[in-house]
Amino acid sequence: MIITLIDIALLTFMGATAIAILRLRSLFAVVMLSGIYSLLAASMFVALDAVDVAFTEAAVGAGISTVLMITVLSLTGERERAPGHSPILPMIVVTLTGAALIYATFDMPAFGDANAPVNLHVAPRYLNDSMAEVGLPNVVTSVLASYRGYDTLGEVTVIFTAAVAVMMLLGGRKGDDAGFKNEPEENSVADGDDPADDPADDPADDPSGKNGKGTA
Amino acid sequence: MRHHRVLRVVSKLLIPFIMLFALYVQFHGDFGPGGGFQAGVIMASAFILYGLIFGLENARKVAPPSVVTKLVAAGVLIYAGTGYAGLLKGANFLDYNVLGATPVGGQHLGILIIEFGVGTTVAAAMVTIFFLFAGRER
Amino acid sequence: MLQVILDHYNYWVAVVLMMIGLYTVVARGNLIKKIVGLNIFQTSVFLLYITMGKVTGGTAPILDERFTVYSNPLPHVLILTAIVVGVATTALGLALVVRIRESYGTIEEDELDLLDGET
């Protein structure tokens, strides 16, 4: 019972923090609240027995990603402008999607059900045999590194790729990136030339294409 | 942050313990919560803390970007290399049973090595990303 | 009735958090706010997975003679790696935001639309 109460309290805190993040305009406060949100999520994962996940979420969500976001705020400014368009359409879309998803949860197995399909397929094998096959007490490490080694190799490659991509985007000095920075101006020149060049090729298609671009 | 004496002293005291904790998490991940992903992030946070308190220039001296960027790739290569070691010994890719004298011993060795590879890549990637963001001029 | 609520409360909160994240992404114009919204969305998915792996009366999946019931370790593995990959992709998104700010001087979506329309 006490576990259920902790569960409900943490989830309610998470909901409240998420709504505060949505409503606040000061991005500094938003980033700080998202760190708190991650810490609450980590506590929630401990309550759900996922200690490894909680460990990672606390280190990553409350630590590294908060530092990264604050560093970016120092580069971009920390006030959000009021949204220019009405929130009615997004609200309708979100409400409909949420209602459909909640309707779908009634088909889900009950919370904590040991006989749910997800707990019957490979998990018993991992829990019963991994001590004999791999010999590590921490089943999460056995599955991560041994049974699902391919999967983890892929994830590590994704991290490597993301680091390379960030290097490509931010590696050079500000200003010496001719191709990237001058692109809008080059585009405008190209756009100006287009009507003169293209009618010979495709007189019917081009104006509509350009109009579509202008209005979008 | 150069003039905050309390922050400088406290972080100097904390950083060795953060690194020690990262190594503990790295090599104790087989028996308790932890592993390469968590250890990498904690190790990176030690360098990031150093960079925040003592300035980016000093952090770049401690962890030269040329070395760190190579470590990002080295971790993936350690991981994949362990897979190929199993292949060369006549088993499947990433099958650690053949790496040691007994299957369970081989599993222990293989998991230790690939977790080290994971930790290296994650730590180096996070430090690289932090250096790039913090080094960007306004 | 109470049993139905207790059985599904975690799923409902996950859905509500997911929708708050989606709304932040769709309705807010600031690019950093959108990335924070994506993170909320992402964490709600993590919560959904971990919730499905929980077994009543179970403990964390670290084997010991004193326990017999453990929670399902498989969702833990999937989400553990997803969190670290998530921060790497967040960093990539933030890098794009920094470059957009340097090229256009703003990170508000409607101002970016105007600038794109002019050129």
Short mmCIF file of C-alpha atoms in Angstrom, two decimals:
data_model
loop_
_atom_site.label_atom_id
_atom_site.label_comp_id
_atom_site.label_asym_id
_atom_site.label_seq_id
_atom_site.Cartn_x
_atom_site.Cartn_y
_atom_site.Cartn_z
CA MET A 1 0.00 0.00 0.00
CA ILE A 2 2.77 2.41 0.96
CA ILE A 3 4.46 1.59 -2.38
CA THR A 4 1.25 2.52 -4.22
CA LEU A 5 1.09 5.83 -2.36
CA ILE A 6 4.74 6.66 -3.18
CA ASP A 7 4.02 5.70 -6.78
CA ILE A 8 0.99 7.98 -7.04
CA ALA A 9 2.72 10.88 -5.27
CA LEU A 10 5.77 10.73 -7.56
CA LEU A 11 3.64 10.49 -10.70
CA THR A 12 1.56 13.47 -9.58
CA PHE A 13 4.73 15.49 -8.97
CA MET A 14 5.94 14.56 -12.45
CA GLY A 15 2.67 15.73 -13.99
CA ALA A 16 2.80 19.02 -12.07
CA THR A 17 6.42 19.63 -13.10
CA ALA A 18 5.61 18.90 -16.74
CA ILE A 19 2.72 21.39 -16.69
CA ALA A 20 4.97 24.01 -15.06
CA ILE A 21 7.56 23.42 -17.82
CA LEU A 22 4.85 23.92 -20.43
CA ARG A 23 3.58 27.18 -18.91
CA LEU A 24 6.79 28.98 -17.92
CA ARG A 25 8.34 31.51 -20.30
CA SER A 26 11.74 31.84 -18.65
CA LEU A 27 13.85 29.19 -20.34
CA PHE A 28 16.32 29.10 -17.45
CA ALA A 29 13.50 28.03 -15.13
CA VAL A 30 12.31 25.54 -17.74
CA VAL A 31 15.74 23.91 -17.93
CA MET A 32 16.01 23.73 -14.12
CA LEU A 33 12.54 22.20 -13.89
CA SER A 34 13.44 19.65 -16.55
CA GLY A 35 16.36 18.60 -14.30
CA ILE A 36 13.93 18.20 -11.41
CA TYR A 37 11.60 16.27 -13.72
CA SER A 38 14.44 13.86 -14.55
CA LEU A 39 15.24 13.39 -10.87
CA LEU A 40 11.56 12.61 -10.15
CA ALA A 41 11.57 10.15 -13.05
CA ALA A 42 14.68 8.52 -11.55
CA SER A 43 12.94 8.15 -8.17
CA MET A 44 9.97 6.67 -9.99
CA PHE A 45 12.24 4.12 -11.69
CA VAL A 46 13.61 3.08 -8.28
CA ALA A 47 10.05 2.56 -7.07
CA LEU A 48 9.47 0.38 -10.16
CA ASP A 49 12.58 -1.77 -9.40
CA ALA A 50 14.62 -0.43 -12.31
CA VAL A 51 17.71 0.61 -10.33
CA ASP A 52 20.07 0.65 -13.32
CA VAL A 53 17.70 2.84 -15.30
CA ALA A 54 17.25 5.18 -12.33
CA PHE A 55 21.02 5.50 -11.99
CA THR A 56 21.37 6.43 -15.65
CA GLU A 57 18.44 8.83 -15.64
CA ALA A 58 19.79 10.65 -12.57
CA ALA A 59 23.29 10.97 -14.03
CA VAL A 60 22.17 11.88 -17.55
CA GLY A 61 18.91 13.77 -17.16
CA ALA A 62 19.66 15.74 -14.02
CA GLY A 63 23.38 16.09 -14.73
CA ILE A 64 24.69 16.20 -18.27
CA SER A 65 21.63 17.34 -20.20
CA THR A 66 20.94 20.21 -17.76
CA VAL A 67 24.53 21.43 -18.17
CA LEU A 68 24.26 21.18 -21.97
CA MET A 69 20.97 23.09 -22.05
CA ILE A 70 22.31 25.88 -19.83
CA THR A 71 25.38 26.17 -22.04
CA VAL A 72 23.10 26.53 -25.06
CA LEU A 73 20.95 29.12 -23.24
CA SER A 74 24.05 31.26 -22.76
CA LEU A 75 24.45 31.20 -26.56
CA THR A 76 20.83 31.79 -27.56
CA GLY A 77 19.12 33.92 -24.91
CA GLU A 78 16.75 32.82 -22.19
CA ARG A 79 13.33 34.40 -22.84
CA GLU A 80 10.63 32.68 -24.81
CA ARG A 81 8.25 34.89 -26.79
CA ALA A 82 4.51 34.42 -26.39
CA PRO A 83 3.25 31.99 -29.04
CA GLY A 84 1.85 33.84 -32.04
CA HIS A 85 -0.87 31.42 -33.08
CA SER A 86 -3.93 30.17 -31.27
CA PRO A 87 -3.52 27.00 -29.16
CA ILE A 88 -6.91 25.56 -30.12
CA LEU A 89 -5.84 23.27 -32.98
CA PRO A 90 -2.86 21.72 -31.09
CA MET A 91 -5.13 21.28 -28.06
CA ILE A 92 -7.72 19.39 -30.13
CA VAL A 93 -5.06 17.18 -31.73
CA VAL A 94 -3.43 16.41 -28.37
CA THR A 95 -6.77 15.71 -26.64
CA LEU A 96 -7.92 13.33 -29.38
CA THR A 97 -4.59 11.47 -29.44
CA GLY A 98 -4.53 11.25 -25.64
CA ALA A 99 -8.11 9.98 -25.51
CA ALA A 100 -7.32 7.28 -28.08
CA LEU A 101 -4.23 6.20 -26.13
CA ILE A 102 -6.12 6.09 -22.82
CA TYR A 103 -8.85 4.05 -24.48
CA ALA A 104 -6.11 1.67 -25.61
CA THR A 105 -4.71 1.25 -22.09
CA PHE A 106 -7.86 -0.61 -21.03
CA ASP A 107 -6.58 -3.54 -23.08
CA MET A 108 -3.24 -3.47 -21.30
CA PRO A 109 -2.52 -6.03 -18.56
CA ALA A 110 -2.94 -4.74 -15.01
CA PHE A 111 -0.01 -2.91 -13.41
CA GLY A 112 2.38 -5.41 -11.79
CA ASP A 113 0.71 -8.51 -13.28
CA ALA A 114 3.27 -11.34 -13.20
CA ASN A 115 1.39 -13.19 -15.96
CA ALA A 116 1.37 -10.31 -18.44
CA PRO A 117 2.63 -11.44 -21.87
CA VAL A 118 5.67 -9.18 -21.57
CA ASN A 119 6.81 -11.11 -18.48
CA LEU A 120 6.35 -14.56 -19.98
CA HIS A 121 8.37 -14.52 -23.17
CA VAL A 122 12.16 -14.24 -22.63
CA ALA A 123 12.37 -12.78 -19.12
CA PRO A 124 12.06 -16.16 -17.30
CA ARG A 125 14.97 -17.50 -19.35
CA TYR A 126 17.13 -14.51 -18.40
CA LEU A 127 16.20 -14.74 -14.72
CA ASN A 128 16.51 -18.54 -14.38
CA ASP A 129 19.42 -19.42 -16.64
CA SER A 130 21.67 -16.35 -16.79
CA MET A 131 23.50 -17.36 -13.61
CA ALA A 132 24.56 -20.63 -15.24
CA GLU A 133 25.15 -19.20 -18.72
CA VAL A 134 26.78 -15.85 -17.94
CA GLY A 135 27.43 -16.02 -14.22
CA LEU A 136 26.68 -12.43 -13.22
CA PRO A 137 24.27 -11.51 -10.43
CA ASN A 138 23.11 -8.35 -12.21
CA VAL A 139 20.78 -9.68 -14.91
CA VAL A 140 20.55 -6.25 -16.55
CA THR A 141 24.30 -6.32 -17.27
CA SER A 142 24.09 -9.91 -18.57
CA VAL A 143 21.29 -9.04 -20.98
CA LEU A 144 22.85 -5.71 -21.99
CA ALA A 145 26.33 -6.99 -22.70
CA SER A 146 25.87 -10.64 -23.58
CA TYR A 147 22.38 -11.70 -24.68
CA ARG A 148 21.75 -8.42 -26.49
CA GLY A 149 25.32 -7.52 -27.38
CA TYR A 150 24.42 -6.57 -30.96
CA ASP A 151 21.80 -4.16 -29.72
CA THR A 152 24.26 -2.42 -27.40
CA LEU A 153 26.91 -2.25 -30.13
CA GLY A 154 24.34 -0.43 -32.22
CA GLU A 155 23.52 2.00 -29.40
CA VAL A 156 27.21 2.78 -28.85
CA THR A 157 27.53 3.43 -32.57
CA VAL A 158 24.60 5.84 -32.36
CA ILE A 159 26.37 7.78 -29.58
CA PHE A 160 29.55 7.83 -31.66
CA THR A 161 27.61 9.09 -34.67
CA ALA A 162 25.87 11.80 -32.62
CA ALA A 163 29.25 13.00 -31.30
CA VAL A 164 30.62 13.12 -34.86
CA ALA A 165 27.55 15.03 -36.05
CA VAL A 166 27.89 17.61 -33.25
CA MET A 167 31.57 17.95 -34.19
CA MET A 168 30.58 18.63 -37.79
CA LEU A 169 27.99 21.23 -36.76
CA LEU A 170 29.96 23.11 -34.12
CA GLY A 171 33.57 22.08 -34.80
CA GLY A 172 34.60 24.96 -37.05
CA ARG A 173 35.02 28.57 -35.97
CA LYS A 174 32.01 30.83 -36.08
CA GLY A 175 32.02 32.62 -39.43
CA ASP A 176 34.41 30.48 -41.45
CA ASP A 177 31.62 28.17 -42.55
CA ALA A 178 30.96 29.64 -45.97
CA GLY A 179 28.61 26.96 -47.26
CA PHE A 180 26.33 26.98 -44.26
CA LYS A 181 26.15 30.59 -43.23
CA ASN A 182 25.70 32.20 -46.63
CA GLU A 183 23.16 29.72 -47.79
CA PRO A 184 20.04 31.93 -47.41
CA GLU A 185 21.65 34.67 -49.57
CA GLU A 186 22.80 32.19 -52.21
CA ASN A 187 19.31 30.77 -52.25
CA SER A 188 17.78 34.18 -52.79
CA VAL A 189 20.08 34.76 -55.76
CA ALA A 190 19.18 31.37 -57.15
CA ASP A 191 15.49 32.10 -56.62
CA GLY A 192 15.85 35.41 -58.45
CA ASP A 193 17.46 33.66 -61.38
CA ASP A 194 14.98 30.84 -61.51
CA PRO A 195 12.12 32.57 -63.35
CA ALA A 196 14.56 33.79 -66.02
CA ASP A 197 16.15 30.40 -66.48
CA ASP A 198 13.40 27.96 -65.98
CA PRO A 199 10.48 29.02 -68.18
CA ALA A 200 12.35 27.58 -71.13
CA ASP A 201 12.46 24.23 -69.37
CA ASP A 202 9.20 24.04 -67.57
CA PRO A 203 7.01 27.12 -67.85
CA ALA A 204 3.89 25.59 -66.32
CA ASP A 205 5.44 24.01 -63.26
CA ASP A 206 7.82 26.65 -61.94
CA PRO A 207 5.55 29.54 -60.92
CA SER A 208 3.31 27.25 -58.87
CA GLY A 209 6.39 25.79 -57.16
CA LYS A 210 7.67 29.25 -56.35
CA ASN A 211 4.29 30.41 -55.11
CA GLY A 212 4.06 27.41 -52.83
CA LYS A 213 7.45 28.28 -51.40
CA GLY A 214 6.57 31.93 -50.93
CA THR A 215 3.40 31.27 -48.99
CA ALA A 216 4.93 28.51 -46.89
CA MET B 1 33.66 31.35 -11.96
CA ARG B 2 37.36 32.04 -11.38
CA HIS B 3 36.84 34.02 -8.18
CA HIS B 4 34.53 31.69 -6.31
CA ARG B 5 36.93 30.28 -3.76
CA VAL B 6 34.39 27.94 -2.16
CA LEU B 7 33.45 26.39 -5.51
CA ARG B 8 37.09 25.95 -6.49
CA VAL B 9 38.10 24.27 -3.22
CA VAL B 10 35.03 22.05 -2.99
CA SER B 11 35.24 20.92 -6.61
CA LYS B 12 38.95 20.15 -6.21
CA LEU B 13 38.04 17.95 -3.27
CA LEU B 14 35.13 16.31 -5.11
CA ILE B 15 36.59 15.56 -8.53
CA PRO B 16 38.90 12.68 -7.44
CA PHE B 17 36.00 11.01 -5.67
CA ILE B 18 33.70 11.45 -8.67
CA MET B 19 36.31 9.73 -10.83
CA LEU B 20 36.85 6.97 -8.28
CA PHE B 21 33.08 6.46 -8.12
CA ALA B 22 32.95 6.27 -11.92
CA LEU B 23 35.60 3.53 -11.89
CA TYR B 24 33.69 1.69 -9.16
CA VAL B 25 30.47 1.88 -11.17
CA GLN B 26 32.35 0.75 -14.28
CA PHE B 27 33.91 -2.37 -12.79
CA HIS B 28 31.27 -3.24 -10.21
CA GLY B 29 28.45 -3.13 -12.77
CA ASP B 30 28.48 -6.93 -12.99
CA PHE B 31 27.38 -7.30 -9.38
CA GLY B 32 25.28 -4.22 -8.57
CA PRO B 33 23.59 -1.43 -10.45
CA GLY B 34 25.98 0.20 -12.86
CA GLY B 35 27.90 -0.44 -16.04
CA GLY B 36 29.61 1.32 -18.88
CA PHE B 37 26.83 3.78 -19.72
CA GLN B 38 26.48 5.14 -16.19
CA ALA B 39 30.23 5.12 -15.53
CA GLY B 40 30.92 6.99 -18.75
CA VAL B 41 28.45 9.71 -17.87
CA ILE B 42 29.84 10.07 -14.33
CA MET B 43 33.43 10.20 -15.58
CA ALA B 44 32.44 12.85 -18.12
CA SER B 45 30.71 14.87 -15.41
CA ALA B 46 34.01 15.06 -13.49
CA PHE B 47 35.70 16.68 -16.51
CA ILE B 48 32.69 18.92 -17.15
CA LEU B 49 32.73 20.11 -13.53
CA TYR B 50 36.42 20.90 -13.89
CA GLY B 51 35.71 22.80 -17.09
CA LEU B 52 32.88 24.79 -15.51
CA ILE B 53 34.91 25.85 -12.46
CA PHE B 54 38.44 26.29 -13.82
CA GLY B 55 37.65 27.41 -17.35
CA LEU B 56 37.60 25.70 -20.70
CA GLU B 57 41.27 26.36 -21.44
CA ASN B 58 42.44 24.45 -18.37
CA ALA B 59 40.00 21.64 -19.07
CA ARG B 60 41.38 21.38 -22.60
CA LYS B 61 44.87 21.00 -21.11
CA VAL B 62 43.68 18.18 -18.84
CA ALA B 63 41.73 16.38 -21.57
CA PRO B 64 43.19 17.45 -24.94
CA PRO B 65 40.40 17.44 -27.57
CA SER B 66 42.63 15.62 -30.05
CA VAL B 67 42.93 12.69 -27.61
CA VAL B 68 39.28 12.78 -26.49
CA THR B 69 37.91 12.66 -30.04
CA LYS B 70 40.06 9.60 -30.75
CA LEU B 71 38.73 7.92 -27.61
CA VAL B 72 35.17 8.30 -28.95
CA ALA B 73 36.10 6.02 -31.83
CA ALA B 74 38.39 3.81 -29.71
CA GLY B 75 35.49 2.68 -27.49
CA VAL B 76 33.42 1.50 -30.46
CA LEU B 77 36.50 -0.26 -31.87
CA ILE B 78 37.16 -2.03 -28.53
CA TYR B 79 33.55 -3.23 -28.53
CA ALA B 80 33.53 -4.41 -32.13
CA GLY B 81 37.07 -5.83 -31.75
CA THR B 82 35.86 -8.07 -28.92
CA GLY B 83 33.20 -9.35 -31.30
CA TYR B 84 35.82 -10.10 -33.93
CA ALA B 85 38.04 -11.84 -31.34
CA GLY B 86 35.22 -14.33 -30.82
CA LEU B 87 34.91 -14.66 -34.60
CA LEU B 88 38.63 -15.42 -34.95
CA LYS B 89 38.44 -18.07 -32.23
CA GLY B 90 35.83 -19.90 -34.24
CA ALA B 91 32.59 -18.79 -32.57
CA ASN B 92 29.92 -16.29 -33.61
CA PHE B 93 30.33 -12.51 -33.57
CA LEU B 94 30.12 -11.22 -29.97
CA ASP B 95 30.07 -14.76 -28.54
CA TYR B 96 32.31 -14.51 -25.47
CA ASN B 97 32.20 -18.18 -24.45
CA VAL B 98 35.43 -18.95 -26.30
CA LEU B 99 37.43 -16.03 -24.90
CA GLY B 100 38.28 -17.71 -21.59
CA ALA B 101 39.18 -21.18 -20.37
CA THR B 102 35.58 -21.86 -19.35
CA PRO B 103 32.43 -20.42 -20.97
CA VAL B 104 31.50 -18.48 -17.83
CA GLY B 105 35.07 -17.14 -17.51
CA GLY B 106 34.93 -16.08 -21.14
CA GLN B 107 31.62 -14.30 -20.54
CA HIS B 108 33.11 -12.43 -17.58
CA LEU B 109 36.12 -11.31 -19.61
CA GLY B 110 34.07 -10.35 -22.66
CA ILE B 111 31.56 -8.33 -20.63
CA LEU B 112 34.34 -6.53 -18.75
CA ILE B 113 36.03 -5.52 -22.01
CA ILE B 114 32.92 -4.37 -23.86
CA GLU B 115 31.66 -2.44 -20.82
CA PHE B 116 35.02 -0.69 -20.82
CA GLY B 117 34.52 0.13 -24.50
CA VAL B 118 31.03 1.48 -23.80
CA GLY B 119 32.33 3.60 -20.91
CA THR B 120 35.14 5.03 -23.04
CA THR B 121 32.86 6.04 -25.88
CA VAL B 122 30.17 7.53 -23.65
CA ALA B 123 32.62 9.52 -21.50
CA ALA B 124 34.60 10.80 -24.48
CA ALA B 125 31.44 11.67 -26.45
CA MET B 126 29.97 13.66 -23.55
CA VAL B 127 33.23 15.54 -22.91
CA THR B 128 33.58 16.28 -26.65
CA ILE B 129 30.01 17.58 -26.87
CA PHE B 130 30.53 19.77 -23.79
CA PHE B 131 33.79 21.22 -25.18
CA LEU B 132 32.11 22.04 -28.48
CA PHE B 133 29.12 23.80 -26.91
CA ALA B 134 31.16 25.66 -24.28
CA GLY B 135 33.82 26.66 -26.80
CA ARG B 136 31.34 28.31 -29.16
CA GLU B 137 31.70 32.12 -29.19
CA ARG B 138 28.62 34.21 -28.50
CA MET C 1 -13.72 0.65 -10.00
CA LEU C 2 -10.89 1.48 -7.61
CA GLN C 3 -9.11 -1.63 -8.83
CA VAL C 4 -9.38 -0.45 -12.44
CA ILE C 5 -7.88 2.90 -11.48
CA LEU C 6 -5.02 1.34 -9.52
CA ASP C 7 -4.32 -1.11 -12.34
CA HIS C 8 -4.05 1.59 -14.98
CA TYR C 9 -2.98 4.75 -13.13
CA ASN C 10 0.65 4.45 -14.26
CA TYR C 11 -0.34 4.05 -17.90
CA TRP C 12 -2.65 7.04 -17.74
CA VAL C 13 0.01 9.27 -16.24
CA ALA C 14 2.44 8.12 -18.93
CA VAL C 15 -0.13 9.06 -21.59
CA VAL C 16 -0.82 12.46 -19.96
CA LEU C 17 2.91 13.24 -19.75
CA MET C 18 3.32 12.16 -23.36
CA MET C 19 0.55 14.52 -24.43
CA ILE C 20 2.03 17.42 -22.41
CA GLY C 21 5.31 16.80 -24.23
CA LEU C 22 3.57 16.59 -27.61
CA TYR C 23 1.64 19.80 -26.92
CA THR C 24 4.87 21.59 -25.99
CA VAL C 25 6.44 20.47 -29.27
CA VAL C 26 3.44 21.43 -31.40
CA ALA C 27 2.16 24.62 -29.79
CA ARG C 28 5.31 26.40 -28.58
CA GLY C 29 7.48 28.29 -31.05
CA ASN C 30 10.78 28.42 -29.17
CA LEU C 31 13.17 25.71 -30.41
CA ILE C 32 14.73 25.05 -26.99
CA LYS C 33 11.26 24.68 -25.48
CA LYS C 34 10.46 22.19 -28.22
CA ILE C 35 13.53 20.14 -27.31
CA VAL C 36 12.53 20.14 -23.62
CA GLY C 37 9.07 19.00 -24.77
CA LEU C 38 10.64 16.15 -26.72
CA ASN C 39 12.54 15.14 -23.58
CA ILE C 40 9.29 15.03 -21.59
CA PHE C 41 7.75 12.89 -24.33
CA GLN C 42 10.78 10.60 -24.28
CA THR C 43 10.73 10.18 -20.49
CA SER C 44 7.04 9.26 -20.62
CA VAL C 45 7.88 6.46 -23.05
CA PHE C 46 10.59 5.26 -20.67
CA LEU C 47 8.03 5.31 -17.85
CA LEU C 48 5.60 3.25 -19.93
CA TYR C 49 8.22 0.58 -20.66
CA ILE C 50 9.44 0.34 -17.08
CA THR C 51 5.84 0.18 -15.83
CA MET C 52 5.19 -2.82 -18.07
CA GLY C 53 8.20 -4.65 -16.63
CA LYS C 54 7.18 -4.22 -12.98
CA VAL C 55 5.99 -7.34 -11.16
CA THR C 56 4.04 -6.95 -7.91
CA GLY C 57 6.12 -8.11 -4.97
CA GLY C 58 9.22 -8.34 -7.17
CA THR C 59 12.58 -6.76 -6.56
CA ALA C 60 15.31 -5.29 -8.73
CA PRO C 61 16.73 -7.95 -11.11
CA ILE C 62 19.98 -8.55 -9.24
CA LEU C 63 20.05 -12.25 -8.37
CA ASP C 64 20.35 -13.28 -4.74
CA GLU C 65 19.30 -16.38 -2.81
CA ARG C 66 17.02 -14.35 -0.55
CA PHE C 67 14.61 -13.40 -3.34
CA THR C 68 12.54 -15.41 -5.75
CA VAL C 69 10.41 -12.81 -7.56
CA TYR C 70 12.16 -10.28 -9.80
CA SER C 71 10.89 -7.58 -12.13
CA ASN C 72 11.41 -8.08 -15.85
CA PRO C 73 14.99 -7.05 -16.76
CA LEU C 74 14.39 -6.70 -20.50
CA PRO C 75 12.65 -3.27 -20.50
CA HIS C 76 15.38 -2.02 -18.15
CA VAL C 77 18.05 -2.91 -20.70
CA LEU C 78 16.19 -1.28 -23.58
CA ILE C 79 15.52 1.93 -21.67
CA LEU C 80 18.98 2.15 -20.09
CA THR C 81 20.59 2.41 -23.51
CA ALA C 82 17.78 4.61 -24.82
CA ILE C 83 18.44 7.23 -22.11
CA VAL C 84 22.09 7.67 -23.08
CA VAL C 85 21.24 7.67 -26.79
CA GLY C 86 18.54 10.23 -25.92
CA VAL C 87 21.03 12.67 -24.44
CA ALA C 88 23.31 12.25 -27.47
CA THR C 89 20.46 13.07 -29.84
CA THR C 90 19.38 15.98 -27.61
CA ALA C 91 22.90 17.34 -27.94
CA LEU C 92 22.59 17.02 -31.73
CA GLY C 93 19.31 18.94 -31.66
CA LEU C 94 20.84 21.65 -29.48
CA ALA C 95 23.77 21.93 -31.88
CA LEU C 96 21.30 22.54 -34.71
CA VAL C 97 19.57 25.19 -32.57
CA VAL C 98 22.91 26.95 -31.99
CA ARG C 99 23.62 26.98 -35.73
CA ILE C 100 20.12 28.27 -36.53
CA ARG C 101 20.58 31.07 -33.98
CA GLU C 102 23.94 32.01 -35.54
CA SER C 103 22.56 32.05 -39.07
CA TYR C 104 19.19 33.71 -38.44
CA GLY C 105 19.62 35.56 -35.14
CA THR C 106 16.51 34.02 -33.61
CA ILE C 107 15.18 30.67 -32.44
CA GLU C 108 11.47 31.55 -32.52
CA GLU C 109 9.63 29.50 -35.11
CA ASP C 110 7.37 32.23 -36.56
CA GLU C 111 10.28 34.69 -36.92
CA LEU C 112 12.24 31.96 -38.72
CA ASP C 113 9.26 31.45 -41.05
CA LEU C 114 9.18 35.19 -41.81
CA LEU C 115 12.93 35.27 -42.50
CA ASP C 116 12.64 32.27 -44.78
CA GLY C 117 9.76 33.89 -46.64
CA GLU C 118 11.77 37.08 -47.30
CA THR C 119 14.77 35.40 -48.85
#
